[in-house]
Amino acid sequence: MTQQAPFWKTKPLDAMTRAEWESLCDGCGRCCLHKLRDEDTDRIAYTDVACRLLDLETCRCKDYANRRRRVPDCVKLTPRRIAAVDWLPPTCAYRLVAEGKDLPWWHPLVSGRPETVHEAGVSVRGRAVAERDAGDFEDHVVSWPGRWPAGARTPPVAKDRRRAG
């Protein structure tokens, strides 16, 4: 019996069902951090300030269905928009699939567990500041959302299993 390749390896983004598209989101919350764009250079600066709708524990939107009404500048990602969005983190599954890359070991579709995104240090859990507590966003510029965490590159080594004697 042949095992079928996962949908993200066989379908282009624009051919995915809504359920497939939504499942690509790993729940890291990095895209929900505020970004600052320099008017002169057009460069993006990441901050550790989370959108007011981001739950800092689960790293999921508290009102996903109504997010665009409650936060008008929230960007709805679509297959056509992916190429134009220059601020998606390098770990983003939408970006990876659009670039023809595979999903990493910690992605819930690969691991089978939503917690691996947190265990690998990819999510914003424990690293983000609530928008209402932040003050000036310029005081919260950080580089980590634009980088791969060291722990996310390779899967953890399985712990030694002791033989029963």
Short mmCIF file of C-alpha atoms in Angstrom, two decimals:
data_model
loop_
_atom_site.label_atom_id
_atom_site.label_comp_id
_atom_site.label_asym_id
_atom_site.label_seq_id
_atom_site.Cartn_x
_atom_site.Cartn_y
_atom_site.Cartn_z
CA MET A 1 0.00 0.00 0.00
CA THR A 2 1.39 3.38 -0.98
CA GLN A 3 1.11 6.28 1.40
CA GLN A 4 -0.19 9.46 -0.19
CA ALA A 5 1.92 12.59 0.13
CA PRO A 6 0.50 15.27 2.44
CA PHE A 7 -1.61 17.95 0.78
CA TRP A 8 0.94 20.74 1.31
CA LYS A 9 3.43 18.78 -0.83
CA THR A 10 1.00 18.10 -3.66
CA LYS A 11 -1.31 21.11 -3.88
CA PRO A 12 -0.49 24.70 -4.67
CA LEU A 13 -1.80 27.16 -2.09
CA ASP A 14 -4.61 28.35 -4.36
CA ALA A 15 -5.92 24.78 -4.82
CA MET A 16 -6.26 24.03 -1.10
CA THR A 17 -9.62 23.73 0.59
CA ARG A 18 -10.41 26.25 3.29
CA ALA A 19 -9.77 23.59 5.95
CA GLU A 20 -6.38 22.74 4.44
CA TRP A 21 -5.48 26.43 4.19
CA GLU A 22 -6.45 27.12 7.81
CA SER A 23 -4.56 24.05 9.04
CA LEU A 24 -1.31 25.46 7.62
CA CYS A 25 -1.29 28.05 10.41
CA ASP A 26 0.97 26.58 13.09
CA GLY A 27 -0.34 28.85 15.86
CA CYS A 28 2.96 30.58 16.55
CA GLY A 29 1.46 34.07 16.75
CA ARG A 30 4.47 35.75 15.11
CA CYS A 31 2.37 37.30 12.37
CA CYS A 32 0.19 38.87 15.09
CA LEU A 33 3.09 40.91 16.46
CA HIS A 34 3.14 44.55 15.46
CA LYS A 35 5.66 45.55 12.84
CA LEU A 36 7.05 48.99 12.14
CA ARG A 37 7.94 50.07 8.61
CA ASP A 38 10.58 52.75 8.10
CA GLU A 39 9.15 55.41 5.78
CA ASP A 40 12.53 56.21 4.25
CA THR A 41 13.97 52.74 3.71
CA ASP A 42 10.77 50.63 3.66
CA ARG A 43 12.50 48.20 6.05
CA ILE A 44 10.44 46.21 8.52
CA ALA A 45 11.21 46.20 12.23
CA TYR A 46 9.57 43.46 14.28
CA THR A 47 8.32 44.18 17.78
CA ASP A 48 7.37 41.88 20.63
CA VAL A 49 4.03 43.70 20.98
CA ALA A 50 1.05 41.45 20.31
CA CYS A 51 -2.20 42.45 18.67
CA ARG A 52 -4.90 43.02 21.26
CA LEU A 53 -6.77 39.93 20.03
CA LEU A 54 -3.84 37.54 20.43
CA ASP A 55 -4.11 35.21 23.41
CA LEU A 56 -0.54 35.21 24.76
CA GLU A 57 -0.88 31.71 26.22
CA THR A 58 -2.47 29.84 23.32
CA CYS A 59 -0.96 32.14 20.64
CA ARG A 60 -4.29 32.10 18.82
CA CYS A 61 -6.69 34.90 17.96
CA LYS A 62 -9.38 35.43 20.60
CA ASP A 63 -11.93 36.40 17.93
CA TYR A 64 -10.68 34.99 14.63
CA ALA A 65 -14.06 35.16 12.88
CA ASN A 66 -14.45 38.89 13.61
CA ARG A 67 -10.80 39.93 13.67
CA ARG A 68 -10.94 42.19 10.63
CA ARG A 69 -13.94 44.05 11.96
CA ARG A 70 -12.33 44.50 15.40
CA VAL A 71 -8.80 45.20 14.07
CA PRO A 72 -9.23 46.90 10.67
CA ASP A 73 -5.53 46.66 9.75
CA CYS A 74 -5.43 42.91 10.36
CA VAL A 75 -4.20 41.33 7.14
CA LYS A 76 -6.18 38.41 5.79
CA LEU A 77 -3.69 36.07 4.18
CA THR A 78 -4.70 34.58 0.86
CA PRO A 79 -2.71 32.56 -1.67
CA ARG A 80 -2.42 35.66 -3.88
CA ARG A 81 -1.24 37.89 -1.04
CA ILE A 82 1.51 35.60 0.28
CA ALA A 83 4.11 36.75 -2.26
CA ALA A 84 3.39 40.41 -1.57
CA VAL A 85 3.53 40.18 2.23
CA ASP A 86 7.16 40.90 3.08
CA TRP A 87 6.86 40.59 6.85
CA LEU A 88 5.86 36.96 7.30
CA PRO A 89 8.34 35.23 9.58
CA PRO A 90 10.72 32.73 7.96
CA THR A 91 9.06 29.93 9.94
CA CYS A 92 5.59 30.64 8.52
CA ALA A 93 4.06 27.60 6.82
CA TYR A 94 2.30 29.74 4.21
CA ARG A 95 5.63 31.25 3.25
CA LEU A 96 7.46 27.90 3.34
CA VAL A 97 4.90 26.15 1.12
CA ALA A 98 4.79 29.11 -1.29
CA GLU A 99 8.60 28.83 -1.56
CA GLY A 100 8.36 25.09 -2.31
CA LYS A 101 9.75 24.04 1.08
CA ASP A 102 8.48 21.35 3.42
CA LEU A 103 6.96 21.94 6.83
CA PRO A 104 9.36 21.59 9.78
CA TRP A 105 9.20 18.81 12.38
CA TRP A 106 7.45 21.02 14.96
CA HIS A 107 4.53 22.02 12.73
CA PRO A 108 1.34 20.45 14.13
CA LEU A 109 0.52 18.87 10.76
CA VAL A 110 3.85 17.03 10.92
CA SER A 111 4.15 16.35 14.65
CA GLY A 112 0.48 15.67 15.25
CA ARG A 113 0.62 17.88 18.35
CA PRO A 114 -0.17 21.60 18.63
CA GLU A 115 2.29 22.01 21.53
CA THR A 116 5.40 21.32 19.44
CA VAL A 117 5.34 24.87 18.03
CA HIS A 118 5.77 26.10 21.61
CA GLU A 119 8.26 23.40 22.63
CA ALA A 120 10.50 24.30 19.69
CA GLY A 121 10.56 27.95 20.74
CA VAL A 122 8.83 29.13 17.59
CA SER A 123 5.74 30.66 19.18
CA VAL A 124 5.46 34.00 20.93
CA ARG A 125 4.44 32.31 24.19
CA GLY A 126 6.39 33.88 27.04
CA ARG A 127 8.04 36.41 24.71
CA ALA A 128 5.31 38.83 23.68
CA VAL A 129 3.88 41.87 25.44
CA ALA A 130 0.19 42.75 25.41
CA GLU A 131 -0.60 45.79 23.30
CA ARG A 132 -2.32 47.56 26.20
CA ASP A 133 0.81 47.18 28.38
CA ALA A 134 3.45 48.04 25.78
CA GLY A 135 3.68 51.81 25.68
CA ASP A 136 5.73 53.04 22.72
CA PHE A 137 6.14 50.27 20.15
CA GLU A 138 9.53 51.70 19.20
CA ASP A 139 10.75 50.60 22.64
CA HIS A 140 9.87 47.00 21.77
CA VAL A 141 11.83 46.42 18.56
CA VAL A 142 13.28 42.90 18.53
CA SER A 143 14.86 40.66 15.91
CA TRP A 144 13.76 37.17 16.98
CA PRO A 145 10.44 37.09 15.06
CA GLY A 146 12.41 37.38 11.82
CA ARG A 147 14.73 34.45 12.62
CA TRP A 148 14.54 30.69 13.02
CA PRO A 149 14.95 29.69 16.68
CA ALA A 150 17.90 27.34 17.22
CA GLY A 151 15.63 24.69 18.75
CA ALA A 152 13.38 24.70 15.70
CA ARG A 153 15.99 23.54 13.22
CA THR A 154 16.26 19.91 14.23
CA PRO A 155 13.96 17.65 16.19
CA PRO A 156 14.94 16.90 19.77
CA VAL A 157 16.89 13.69 20.29
CA ALA A 158 14.81 10.91 21.75
CA LYS A 159 15.61 10.27 25.39
CA ASP A 160 17.55 7.13 26.22
CA ARG A 161 15.33 4.18 26.79
CA ARG A 162 16.59 1.95 29.52
CA ARG A 163 16.38 -1.72 28.97
CA ALA A 164 14.51 -3.74 31.51
CA GLY A 165 16.93 -6.16 33.01
#
